[in-house]
PDB file of C-alpha atoms in Angstrom:
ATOM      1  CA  UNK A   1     -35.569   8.918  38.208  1.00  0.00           C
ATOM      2  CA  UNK A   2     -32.428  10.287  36.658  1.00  0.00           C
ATOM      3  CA  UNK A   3     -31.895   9.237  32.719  1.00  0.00           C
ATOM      4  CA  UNK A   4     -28.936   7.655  31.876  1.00  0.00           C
ATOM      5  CA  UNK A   5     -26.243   9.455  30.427  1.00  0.00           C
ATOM      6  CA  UNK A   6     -26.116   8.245  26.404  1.00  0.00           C
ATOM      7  CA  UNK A   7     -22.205   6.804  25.436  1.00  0.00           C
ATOM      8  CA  UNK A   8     -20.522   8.614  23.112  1.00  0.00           C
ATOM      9  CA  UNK A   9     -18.327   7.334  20.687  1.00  0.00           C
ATOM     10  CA  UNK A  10     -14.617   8.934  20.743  1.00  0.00           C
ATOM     11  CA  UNK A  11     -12.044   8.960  17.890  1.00  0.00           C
ATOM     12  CA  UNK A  12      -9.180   8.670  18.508  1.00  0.00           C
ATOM     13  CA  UNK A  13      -6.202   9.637  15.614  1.00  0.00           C
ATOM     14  CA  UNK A  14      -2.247   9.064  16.261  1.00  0.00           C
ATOM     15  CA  UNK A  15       0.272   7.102  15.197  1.00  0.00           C
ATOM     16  CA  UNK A  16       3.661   7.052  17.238  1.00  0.00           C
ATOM     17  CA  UNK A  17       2.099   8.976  19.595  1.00  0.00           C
ATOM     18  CA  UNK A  18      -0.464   6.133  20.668  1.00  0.00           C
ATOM     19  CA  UNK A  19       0.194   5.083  24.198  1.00  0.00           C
ATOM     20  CA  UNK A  20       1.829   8.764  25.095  1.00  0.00           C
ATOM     21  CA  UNK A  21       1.299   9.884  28.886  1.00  0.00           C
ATOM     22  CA  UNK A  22      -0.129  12.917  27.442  1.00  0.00           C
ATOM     23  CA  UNK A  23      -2.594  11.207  24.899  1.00  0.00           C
ATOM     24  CA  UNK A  24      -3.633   8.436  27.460  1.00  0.00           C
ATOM     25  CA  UNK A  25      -4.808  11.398  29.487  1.00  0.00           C
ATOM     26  CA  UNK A  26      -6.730  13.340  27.534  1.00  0.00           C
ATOM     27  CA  UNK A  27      -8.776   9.956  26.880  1.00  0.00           C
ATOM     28  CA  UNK A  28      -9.267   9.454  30.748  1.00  0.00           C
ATOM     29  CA  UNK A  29     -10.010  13.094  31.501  1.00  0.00           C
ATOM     30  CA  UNK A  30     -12.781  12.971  28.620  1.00  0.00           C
ATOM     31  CA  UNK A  31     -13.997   9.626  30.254  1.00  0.00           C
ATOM     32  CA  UNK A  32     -14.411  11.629  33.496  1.00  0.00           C
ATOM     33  CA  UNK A  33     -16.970  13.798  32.039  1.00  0.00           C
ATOM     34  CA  UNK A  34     -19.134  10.803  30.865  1.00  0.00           C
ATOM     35  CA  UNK A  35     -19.693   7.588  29.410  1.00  0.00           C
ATOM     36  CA  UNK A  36     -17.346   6.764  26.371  1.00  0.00           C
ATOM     37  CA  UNK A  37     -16.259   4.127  24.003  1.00  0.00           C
ATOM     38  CA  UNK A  38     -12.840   5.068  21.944  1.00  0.00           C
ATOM     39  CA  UNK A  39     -11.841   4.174  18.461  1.00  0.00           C
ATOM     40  CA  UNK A  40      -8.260   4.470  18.402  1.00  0.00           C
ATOM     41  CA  UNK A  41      -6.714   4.385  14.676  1.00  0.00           C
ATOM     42  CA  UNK A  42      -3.345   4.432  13.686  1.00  0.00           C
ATOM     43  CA  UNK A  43      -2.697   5.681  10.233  1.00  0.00           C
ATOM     44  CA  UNK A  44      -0.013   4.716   8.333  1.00  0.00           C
ATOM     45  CA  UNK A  45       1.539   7.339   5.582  1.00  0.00           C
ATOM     46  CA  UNK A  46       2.344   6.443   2.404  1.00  0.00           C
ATOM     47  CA  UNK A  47       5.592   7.996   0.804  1.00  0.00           C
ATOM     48  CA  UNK A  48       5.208  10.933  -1.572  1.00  0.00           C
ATOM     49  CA  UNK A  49       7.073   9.115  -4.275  1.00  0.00           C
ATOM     50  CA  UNK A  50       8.010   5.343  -4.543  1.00  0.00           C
ATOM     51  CA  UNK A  51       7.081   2.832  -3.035  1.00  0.00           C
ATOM     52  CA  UNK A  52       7.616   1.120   0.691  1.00  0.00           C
ATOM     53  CA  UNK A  53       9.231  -2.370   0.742  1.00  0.00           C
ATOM     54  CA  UNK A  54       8.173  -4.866   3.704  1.00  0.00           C
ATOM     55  CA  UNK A  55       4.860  -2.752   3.907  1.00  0.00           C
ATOM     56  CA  UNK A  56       3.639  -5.481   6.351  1.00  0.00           C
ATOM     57  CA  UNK A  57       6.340  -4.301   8.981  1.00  0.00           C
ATOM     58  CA  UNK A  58       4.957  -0.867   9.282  1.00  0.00           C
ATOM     59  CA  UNK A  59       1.642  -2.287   9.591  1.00  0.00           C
ATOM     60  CA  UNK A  60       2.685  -4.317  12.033  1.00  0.00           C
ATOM     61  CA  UNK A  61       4.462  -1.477  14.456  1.00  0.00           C
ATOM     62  CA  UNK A  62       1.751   1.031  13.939  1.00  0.00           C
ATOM     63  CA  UNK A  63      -0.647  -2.102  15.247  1.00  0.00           C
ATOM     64  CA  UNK A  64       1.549  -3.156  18.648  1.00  0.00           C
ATOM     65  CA  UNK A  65       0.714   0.458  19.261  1.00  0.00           C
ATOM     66  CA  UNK A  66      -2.611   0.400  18.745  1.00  0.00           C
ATOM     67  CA  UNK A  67      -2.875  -2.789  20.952  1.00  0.00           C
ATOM     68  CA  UNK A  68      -0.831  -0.882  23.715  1.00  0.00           C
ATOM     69  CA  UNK A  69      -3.234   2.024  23.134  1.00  0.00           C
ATOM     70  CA  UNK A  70      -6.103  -0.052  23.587  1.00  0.00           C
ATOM     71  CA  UNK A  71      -5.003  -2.661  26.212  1.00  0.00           C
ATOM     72  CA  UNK A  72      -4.252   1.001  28.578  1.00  0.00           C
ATOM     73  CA  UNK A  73      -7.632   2.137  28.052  1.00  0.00           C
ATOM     74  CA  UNK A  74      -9.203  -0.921  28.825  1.00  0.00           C
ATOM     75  CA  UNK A  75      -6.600  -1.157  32.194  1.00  0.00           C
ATOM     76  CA  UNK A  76      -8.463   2.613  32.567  1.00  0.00           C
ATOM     77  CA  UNK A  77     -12.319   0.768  32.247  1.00  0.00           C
ATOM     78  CA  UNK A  78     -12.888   2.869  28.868  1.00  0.00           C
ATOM     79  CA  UNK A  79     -14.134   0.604  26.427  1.00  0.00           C
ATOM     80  CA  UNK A  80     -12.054   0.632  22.909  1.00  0.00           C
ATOM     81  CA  UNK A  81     -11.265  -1.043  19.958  1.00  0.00           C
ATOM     82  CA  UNK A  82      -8.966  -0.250  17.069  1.00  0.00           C
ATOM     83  CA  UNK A  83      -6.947  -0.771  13.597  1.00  0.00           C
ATOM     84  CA  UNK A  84      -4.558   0.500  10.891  1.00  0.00           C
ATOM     85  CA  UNK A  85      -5.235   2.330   8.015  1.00  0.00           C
ATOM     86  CA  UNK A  86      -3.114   2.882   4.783  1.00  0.00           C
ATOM     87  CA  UNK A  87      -2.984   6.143   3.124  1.00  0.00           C
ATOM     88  CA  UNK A  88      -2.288   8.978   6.463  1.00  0.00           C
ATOM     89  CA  UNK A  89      -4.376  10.788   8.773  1.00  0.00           C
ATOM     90  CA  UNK A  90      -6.810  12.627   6.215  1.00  0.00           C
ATOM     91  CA  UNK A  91      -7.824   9.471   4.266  1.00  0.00           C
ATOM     92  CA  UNK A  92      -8.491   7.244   7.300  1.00  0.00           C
ATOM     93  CA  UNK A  93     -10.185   9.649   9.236  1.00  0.00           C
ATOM     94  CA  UNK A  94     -12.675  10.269   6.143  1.00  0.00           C
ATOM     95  CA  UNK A  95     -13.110   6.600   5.920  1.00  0.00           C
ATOM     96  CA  UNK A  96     -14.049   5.828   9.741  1.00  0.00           C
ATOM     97  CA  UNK A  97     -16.341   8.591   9.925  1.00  0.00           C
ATOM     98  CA  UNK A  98     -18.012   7.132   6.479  1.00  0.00           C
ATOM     99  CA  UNK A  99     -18.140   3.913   8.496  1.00  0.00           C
ATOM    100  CA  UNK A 100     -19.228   4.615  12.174  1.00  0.00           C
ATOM    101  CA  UNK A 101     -20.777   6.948  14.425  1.00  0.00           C
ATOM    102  CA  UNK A 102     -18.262   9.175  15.682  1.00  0.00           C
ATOM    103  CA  UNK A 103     -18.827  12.252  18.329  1.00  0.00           C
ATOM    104  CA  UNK A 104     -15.912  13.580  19.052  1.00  0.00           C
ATOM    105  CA  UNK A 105     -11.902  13.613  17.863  1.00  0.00           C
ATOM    106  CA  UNK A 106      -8.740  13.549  19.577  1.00  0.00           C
ATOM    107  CA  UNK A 107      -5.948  13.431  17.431  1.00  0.00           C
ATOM    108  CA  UNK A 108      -2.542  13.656  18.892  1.00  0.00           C
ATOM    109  CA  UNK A 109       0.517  14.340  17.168  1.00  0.00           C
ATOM    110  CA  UNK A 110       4.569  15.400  18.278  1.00  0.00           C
ATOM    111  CA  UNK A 111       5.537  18.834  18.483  1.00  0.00           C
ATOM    112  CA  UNK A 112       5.272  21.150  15.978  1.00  0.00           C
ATOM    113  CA  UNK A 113       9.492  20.854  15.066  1.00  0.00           C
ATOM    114  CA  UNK A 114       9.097  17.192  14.491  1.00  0.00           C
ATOM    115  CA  UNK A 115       5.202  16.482  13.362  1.00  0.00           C
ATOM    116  CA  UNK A 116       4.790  15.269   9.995  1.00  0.00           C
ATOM    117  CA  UNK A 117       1.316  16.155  10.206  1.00  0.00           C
ATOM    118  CA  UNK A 118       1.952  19.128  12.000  1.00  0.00           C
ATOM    119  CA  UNK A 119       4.996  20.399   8.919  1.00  0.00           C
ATOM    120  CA  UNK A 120       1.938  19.241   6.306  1.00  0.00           C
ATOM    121  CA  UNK A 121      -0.046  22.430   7.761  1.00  0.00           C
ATOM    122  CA  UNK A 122      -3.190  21.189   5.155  1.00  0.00           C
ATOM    123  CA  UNK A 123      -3.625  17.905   7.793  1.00  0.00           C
ATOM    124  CA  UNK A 124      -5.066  19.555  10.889  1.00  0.00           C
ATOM    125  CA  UNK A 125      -6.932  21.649   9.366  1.00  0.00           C
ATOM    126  CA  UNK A 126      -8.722  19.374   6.807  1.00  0.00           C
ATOM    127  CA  UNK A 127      -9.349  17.321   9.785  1.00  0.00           C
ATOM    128  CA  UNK A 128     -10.946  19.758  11.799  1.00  0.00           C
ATOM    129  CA  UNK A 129     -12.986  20.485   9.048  1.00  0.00           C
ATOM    130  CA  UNK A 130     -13.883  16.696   8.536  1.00  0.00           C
ATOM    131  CA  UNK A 131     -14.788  17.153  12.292  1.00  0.00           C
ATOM    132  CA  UNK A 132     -17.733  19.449  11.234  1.00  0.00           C
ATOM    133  CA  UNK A 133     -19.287  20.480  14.436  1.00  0.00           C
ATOM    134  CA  UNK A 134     -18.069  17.336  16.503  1.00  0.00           C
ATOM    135  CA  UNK A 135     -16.126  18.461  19.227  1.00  0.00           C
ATOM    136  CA  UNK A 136     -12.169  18.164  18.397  1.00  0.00           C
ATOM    137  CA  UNK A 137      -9.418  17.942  20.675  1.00  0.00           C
ATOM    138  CA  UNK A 138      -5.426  17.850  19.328  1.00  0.00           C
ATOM    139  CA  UNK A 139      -3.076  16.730  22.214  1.00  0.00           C
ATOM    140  CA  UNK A 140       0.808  17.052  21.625  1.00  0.00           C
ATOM    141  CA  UNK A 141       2.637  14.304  23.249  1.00  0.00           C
ATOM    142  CA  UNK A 142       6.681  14.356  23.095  1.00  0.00           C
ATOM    143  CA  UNK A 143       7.031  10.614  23.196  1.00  0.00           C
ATOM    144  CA  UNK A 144      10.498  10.880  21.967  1.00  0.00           C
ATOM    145  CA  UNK A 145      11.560  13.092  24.163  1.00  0.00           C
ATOM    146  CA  UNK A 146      10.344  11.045  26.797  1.00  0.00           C
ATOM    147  CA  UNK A 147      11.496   7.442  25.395  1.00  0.00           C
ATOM    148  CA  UNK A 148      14.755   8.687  23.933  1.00  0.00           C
ATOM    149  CA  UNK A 149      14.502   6.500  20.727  1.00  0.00           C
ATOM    150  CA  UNK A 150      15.390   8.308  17.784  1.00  0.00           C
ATOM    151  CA  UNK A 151      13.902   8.285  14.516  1.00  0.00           C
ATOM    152  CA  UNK A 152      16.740   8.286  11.794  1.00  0.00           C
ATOM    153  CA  UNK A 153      16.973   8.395   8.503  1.00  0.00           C
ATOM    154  CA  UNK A 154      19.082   6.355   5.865  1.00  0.00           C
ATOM    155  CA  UNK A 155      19.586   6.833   2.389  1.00  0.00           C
ATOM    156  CA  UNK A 156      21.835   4.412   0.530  1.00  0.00           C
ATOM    157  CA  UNK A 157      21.355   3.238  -3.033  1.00  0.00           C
ATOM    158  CA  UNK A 158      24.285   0.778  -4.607  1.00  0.00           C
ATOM    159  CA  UNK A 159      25.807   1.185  -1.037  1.00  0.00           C
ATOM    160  CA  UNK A 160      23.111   0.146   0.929  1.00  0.00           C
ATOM    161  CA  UNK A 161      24.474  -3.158   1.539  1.00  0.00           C
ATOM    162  CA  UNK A 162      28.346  -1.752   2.175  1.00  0.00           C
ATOM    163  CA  UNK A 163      30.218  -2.674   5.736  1.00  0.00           C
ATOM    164  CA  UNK A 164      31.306   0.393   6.449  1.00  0.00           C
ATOM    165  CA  UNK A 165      26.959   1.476   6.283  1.00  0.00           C
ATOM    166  CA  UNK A 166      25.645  -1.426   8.380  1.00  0.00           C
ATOM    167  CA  UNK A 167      28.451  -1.135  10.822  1.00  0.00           C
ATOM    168  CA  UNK A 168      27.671   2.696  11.547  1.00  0.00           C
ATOM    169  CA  UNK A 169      23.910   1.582  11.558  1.00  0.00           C
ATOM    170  CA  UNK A 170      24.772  -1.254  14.107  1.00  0.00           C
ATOM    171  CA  UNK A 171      27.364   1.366  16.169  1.00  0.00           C
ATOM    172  CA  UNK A 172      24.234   3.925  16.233  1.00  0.00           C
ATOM    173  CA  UNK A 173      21.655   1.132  17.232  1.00  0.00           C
ATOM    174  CA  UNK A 174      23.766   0.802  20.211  1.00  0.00           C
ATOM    175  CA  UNK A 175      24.632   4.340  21.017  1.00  0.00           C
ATOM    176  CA  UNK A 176      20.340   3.996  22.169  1.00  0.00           C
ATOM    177  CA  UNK A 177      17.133   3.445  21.002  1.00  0.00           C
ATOM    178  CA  UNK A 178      16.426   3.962  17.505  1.00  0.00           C
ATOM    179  CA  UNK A 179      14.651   2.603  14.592  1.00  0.00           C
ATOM    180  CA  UNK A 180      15.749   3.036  11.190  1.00  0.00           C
ATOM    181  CA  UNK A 181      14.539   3.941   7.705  1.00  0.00           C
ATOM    182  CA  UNK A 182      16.546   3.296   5.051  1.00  0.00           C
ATOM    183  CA  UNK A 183      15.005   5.067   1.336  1.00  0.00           C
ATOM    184  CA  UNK A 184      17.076   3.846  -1.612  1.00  0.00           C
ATOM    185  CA  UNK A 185      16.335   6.535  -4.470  1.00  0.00           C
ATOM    186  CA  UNK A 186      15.865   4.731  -7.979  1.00  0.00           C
ATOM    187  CA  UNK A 187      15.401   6.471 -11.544  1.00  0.00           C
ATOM    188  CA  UNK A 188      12.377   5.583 -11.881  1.00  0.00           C
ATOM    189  CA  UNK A 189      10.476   4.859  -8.412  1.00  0.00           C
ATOM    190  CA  UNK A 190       6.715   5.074 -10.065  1.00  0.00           C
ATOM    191  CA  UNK A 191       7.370   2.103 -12.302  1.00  0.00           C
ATOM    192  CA  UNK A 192       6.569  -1.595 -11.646  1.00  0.00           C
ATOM    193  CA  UNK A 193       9.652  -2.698  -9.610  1.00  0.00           C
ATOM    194  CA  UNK A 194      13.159  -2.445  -9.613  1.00  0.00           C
ATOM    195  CA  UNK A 195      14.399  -5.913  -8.920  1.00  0.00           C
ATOM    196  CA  UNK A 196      18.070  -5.180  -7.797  1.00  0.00           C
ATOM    197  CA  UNK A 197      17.436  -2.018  -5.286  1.00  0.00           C
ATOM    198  CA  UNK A 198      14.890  -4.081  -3.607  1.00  0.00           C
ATOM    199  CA  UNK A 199      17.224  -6.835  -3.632  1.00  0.00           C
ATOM    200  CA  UNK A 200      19.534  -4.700  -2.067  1.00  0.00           C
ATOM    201  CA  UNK A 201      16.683  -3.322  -0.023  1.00  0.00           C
ATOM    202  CA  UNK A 202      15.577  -6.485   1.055  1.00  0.00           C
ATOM    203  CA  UNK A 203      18.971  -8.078   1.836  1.00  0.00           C
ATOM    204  CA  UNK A 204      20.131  -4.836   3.882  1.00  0.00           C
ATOM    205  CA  UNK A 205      16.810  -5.234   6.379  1.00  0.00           C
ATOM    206  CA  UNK A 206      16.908  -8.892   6.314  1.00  0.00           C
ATOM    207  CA  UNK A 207      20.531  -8.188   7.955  1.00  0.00           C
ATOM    208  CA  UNK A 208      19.432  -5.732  10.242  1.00  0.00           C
ATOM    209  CA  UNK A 209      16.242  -7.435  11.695  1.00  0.00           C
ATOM    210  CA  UNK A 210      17.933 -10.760  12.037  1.00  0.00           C
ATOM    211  CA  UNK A 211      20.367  -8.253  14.509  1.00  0.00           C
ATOM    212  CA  UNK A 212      17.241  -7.405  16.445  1.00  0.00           C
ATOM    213  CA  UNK A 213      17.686  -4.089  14.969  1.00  0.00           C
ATOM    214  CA  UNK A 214      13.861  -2.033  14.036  1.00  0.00           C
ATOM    215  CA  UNK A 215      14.109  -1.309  10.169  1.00  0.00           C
ATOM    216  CA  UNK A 216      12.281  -0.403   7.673  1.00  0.00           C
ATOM    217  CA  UNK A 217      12.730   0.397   3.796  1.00  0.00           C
ATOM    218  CA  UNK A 218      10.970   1.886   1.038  1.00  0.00           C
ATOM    219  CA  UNK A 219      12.070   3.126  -2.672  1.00  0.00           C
ATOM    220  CA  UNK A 220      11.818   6.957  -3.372  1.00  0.00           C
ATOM    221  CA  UNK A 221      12.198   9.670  -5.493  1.00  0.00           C
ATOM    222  CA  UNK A 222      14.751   9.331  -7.610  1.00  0.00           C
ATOM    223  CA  UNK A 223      16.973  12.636  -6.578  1.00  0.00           C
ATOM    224  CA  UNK A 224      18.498  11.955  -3.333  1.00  0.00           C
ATOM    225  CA  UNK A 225      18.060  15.753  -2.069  1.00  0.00           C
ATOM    226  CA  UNK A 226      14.235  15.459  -2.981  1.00  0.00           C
ATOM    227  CA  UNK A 227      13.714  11.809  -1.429  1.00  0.00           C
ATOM    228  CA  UNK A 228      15.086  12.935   1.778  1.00  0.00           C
ATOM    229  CA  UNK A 229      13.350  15.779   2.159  1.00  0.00           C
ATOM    230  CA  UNK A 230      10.064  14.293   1.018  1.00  0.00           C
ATOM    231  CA  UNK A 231      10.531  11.990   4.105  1.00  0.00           C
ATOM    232  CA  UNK A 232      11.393  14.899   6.526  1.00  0.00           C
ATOM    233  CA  UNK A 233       8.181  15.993   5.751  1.00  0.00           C
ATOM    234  CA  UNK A 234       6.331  12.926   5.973  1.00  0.00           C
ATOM    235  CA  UNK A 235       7.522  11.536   8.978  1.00  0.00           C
ATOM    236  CA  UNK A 236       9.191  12.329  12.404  1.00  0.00           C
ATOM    237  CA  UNK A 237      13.183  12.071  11.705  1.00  0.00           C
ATOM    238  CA  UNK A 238      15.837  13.194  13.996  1.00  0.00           C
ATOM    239  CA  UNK A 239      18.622  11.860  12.285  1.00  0.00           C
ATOM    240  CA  UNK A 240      20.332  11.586   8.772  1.00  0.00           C
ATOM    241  CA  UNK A 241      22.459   9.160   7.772  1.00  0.00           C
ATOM    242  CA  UNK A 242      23.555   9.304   3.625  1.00  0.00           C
ATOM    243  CA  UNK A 243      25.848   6.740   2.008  1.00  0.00           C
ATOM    244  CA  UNK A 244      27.865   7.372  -1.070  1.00  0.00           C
ATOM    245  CA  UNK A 245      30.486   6.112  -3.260  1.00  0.00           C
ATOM    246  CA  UNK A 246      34.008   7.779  -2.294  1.00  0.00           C
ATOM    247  CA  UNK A 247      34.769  11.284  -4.169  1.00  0.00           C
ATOM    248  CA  UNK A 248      34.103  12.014  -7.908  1.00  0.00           C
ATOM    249  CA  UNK A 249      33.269   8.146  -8.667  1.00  0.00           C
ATOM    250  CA  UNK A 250      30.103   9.314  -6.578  1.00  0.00           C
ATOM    251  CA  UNK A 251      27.490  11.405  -8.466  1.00  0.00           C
ATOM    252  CA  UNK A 252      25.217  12.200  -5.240  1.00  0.00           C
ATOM    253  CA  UNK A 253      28.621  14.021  -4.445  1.00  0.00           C
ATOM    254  CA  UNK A 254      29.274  15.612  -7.296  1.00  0.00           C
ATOM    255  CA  UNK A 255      25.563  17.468  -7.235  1.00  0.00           C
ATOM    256  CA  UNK A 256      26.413  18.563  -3.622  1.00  0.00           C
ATOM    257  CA  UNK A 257      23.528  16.612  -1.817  1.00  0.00           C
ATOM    258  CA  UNK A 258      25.465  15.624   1.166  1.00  0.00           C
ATOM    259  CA  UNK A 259      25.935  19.625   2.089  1.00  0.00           C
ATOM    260  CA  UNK A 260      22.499  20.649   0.870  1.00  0.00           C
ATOM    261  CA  UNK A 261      21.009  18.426   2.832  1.00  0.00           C
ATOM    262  CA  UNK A 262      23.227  19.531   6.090  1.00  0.00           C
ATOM    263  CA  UNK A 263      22.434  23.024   5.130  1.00  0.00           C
ATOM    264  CA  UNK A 264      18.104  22.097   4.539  1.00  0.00           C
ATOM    265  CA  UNK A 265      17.231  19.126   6.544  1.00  0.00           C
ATOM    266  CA  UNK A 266      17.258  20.867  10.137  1.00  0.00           C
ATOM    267  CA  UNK A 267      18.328  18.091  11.774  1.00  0.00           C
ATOM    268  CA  UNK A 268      22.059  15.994  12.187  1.00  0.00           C
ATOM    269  CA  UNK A 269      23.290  14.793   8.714  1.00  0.00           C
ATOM    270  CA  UNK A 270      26.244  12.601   8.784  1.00  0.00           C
ATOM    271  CA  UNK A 271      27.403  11.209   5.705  1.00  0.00           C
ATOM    272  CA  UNK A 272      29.214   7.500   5.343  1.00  0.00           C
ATOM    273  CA  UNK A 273      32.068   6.742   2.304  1.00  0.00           C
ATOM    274  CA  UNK A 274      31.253   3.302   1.131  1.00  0.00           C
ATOM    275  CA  UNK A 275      34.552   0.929   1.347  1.00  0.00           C
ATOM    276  CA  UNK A 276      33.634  -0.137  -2.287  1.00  0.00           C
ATOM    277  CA  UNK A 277      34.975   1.400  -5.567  1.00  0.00           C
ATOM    278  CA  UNK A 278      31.735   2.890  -7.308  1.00  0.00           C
ATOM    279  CA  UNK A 279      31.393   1.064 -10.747  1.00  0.00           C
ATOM    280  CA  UNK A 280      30.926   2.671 -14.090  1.00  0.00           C
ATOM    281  CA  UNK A 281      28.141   5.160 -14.162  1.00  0.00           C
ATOM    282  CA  UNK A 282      27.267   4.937 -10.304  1.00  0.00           C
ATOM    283  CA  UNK A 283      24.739   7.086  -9.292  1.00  0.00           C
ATOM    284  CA  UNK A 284      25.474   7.539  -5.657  1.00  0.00           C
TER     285      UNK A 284
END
């Protein structure tokens, strides 16, 4: 009499590429080879500098994919269960391994041009080496290729809130899929708050999601340049979109971040005039 074949316990690391043809897959085909049950995990990065406002709305995307992940491999007979976790890929994988048994690793990610994880070329790595001598798959899954939605990028201080912004944001949003994040730089973005950008913030998303529009919003380094690129490197983005004040009034202008940025970011910058004279000693 034949012994049964022991389960073994799968982890599974991605976060926008959960529920990706190509990740969905790789499960199954590993399920074909024996008994598993999955532990799908979607982490969640934190910015570089600042802070993210509305945290609970990224939580709560990067856990409708989990669900989707784990609803499809239950539709597939796999057994799995999964969660969010704050701080990226390195962190939560460290603290699910401290937590269960794990076997094996898939982690998925997008291509190498627009990986976060991927551009960070420290996070595969230290995984695989977190791995240890569990078996460790990466799959690359072009979901936005696939999906069409774009990932773009707005950065808007004092202006966040100006027509001319939201209406471009609105004409974009239904040019095709897309979610948004907006990053308002502040002077000061490791200190307690800053009441009137998140204000702004707040006011700008409330606008947006009301709209049915996806949004999100954080605070950021306080050089516009820096904060954007920070977030290029942190995240999938496709698209830029920058808001200043109009001409010399604006000092983002003035310190050339609107062409640095086309020359730096590797991906479409377009840059919107606010309809608002800048006030005395405006930043953007």
């Amino acid at each position: 009499m034949s012994e049964t074949e022991p389960t073994k316990h799968v982890l599974v690391v991605a976060n926008e590429t959960l529920a990706g043809d190509e990740l969905v897959d790789a499960v199954r085909t590993r399920a074909e080879q024996g008994p598993i049950r999955t532990v799908v995990i979607a982490p969640v990065n934190e910015p570089s500098a600042g802070y993210v406002v509305y945290r609970n709305s990224r939580r709560a995307s990067a856990g409708r994919r989990v669900d989707k992940m784990v609803a499809a491999l239950r539709a597939a007979g796999i057994p799995a269960h999964g969660d969010v976790f704050e701080g990226g890929p390195i962190a939560a994988v460290q603290d699910v391994l401290a937590l269960e048994d794990v076997d094996e690793l898939i982690v998925s990610t997008h291509p190498q041009q627009t990986s976060g994880w991927l551009r960070k070329k420290n996070v595969l790595a230290e995984l695989r080496r977190l791995a240890g001598d569990r078996p460790f798959q990466h799959v690359v899954s072009d979901v936005a290729a696939r999906t069409g939605q774009a990932n773009v990028l707005v950065v808007a201080n004092e202006t966040v809130l100006g027509d001319r912004l939201l209406a471009r944001i609105r004409q974009r949003a239904a040019e095709g899929p897309a979610g948004f994040l907006i990053v308002c730089p502040q002077s000061d973005p490791d200190q307690g708050g800053h009441p009137e950008a998140e204000r702004r913030l707040r006011a700008a998303l409330t606008v947006l999601r009301d709209e049915g529009i996806e949004a999100h919003g954080q605070i950021a380094h306080p050089d516009p340049y820096t904060a954007t690129m920070q977030v290029i490197d942190d995240e999938r983005v496709d698209e830029v979109i920058i808001s200043t004040f109009p001409g010399e009034r604006s000092g983002w202008l003035r310190r050339d971040v609107v062409e640095r940025l086309r020359k730096d970011a590797g991906v479409p910058v377009e840059h919107v005039v606010a309809d608002v004279p800048a006030p005395a000693g405006a930043g953007t």
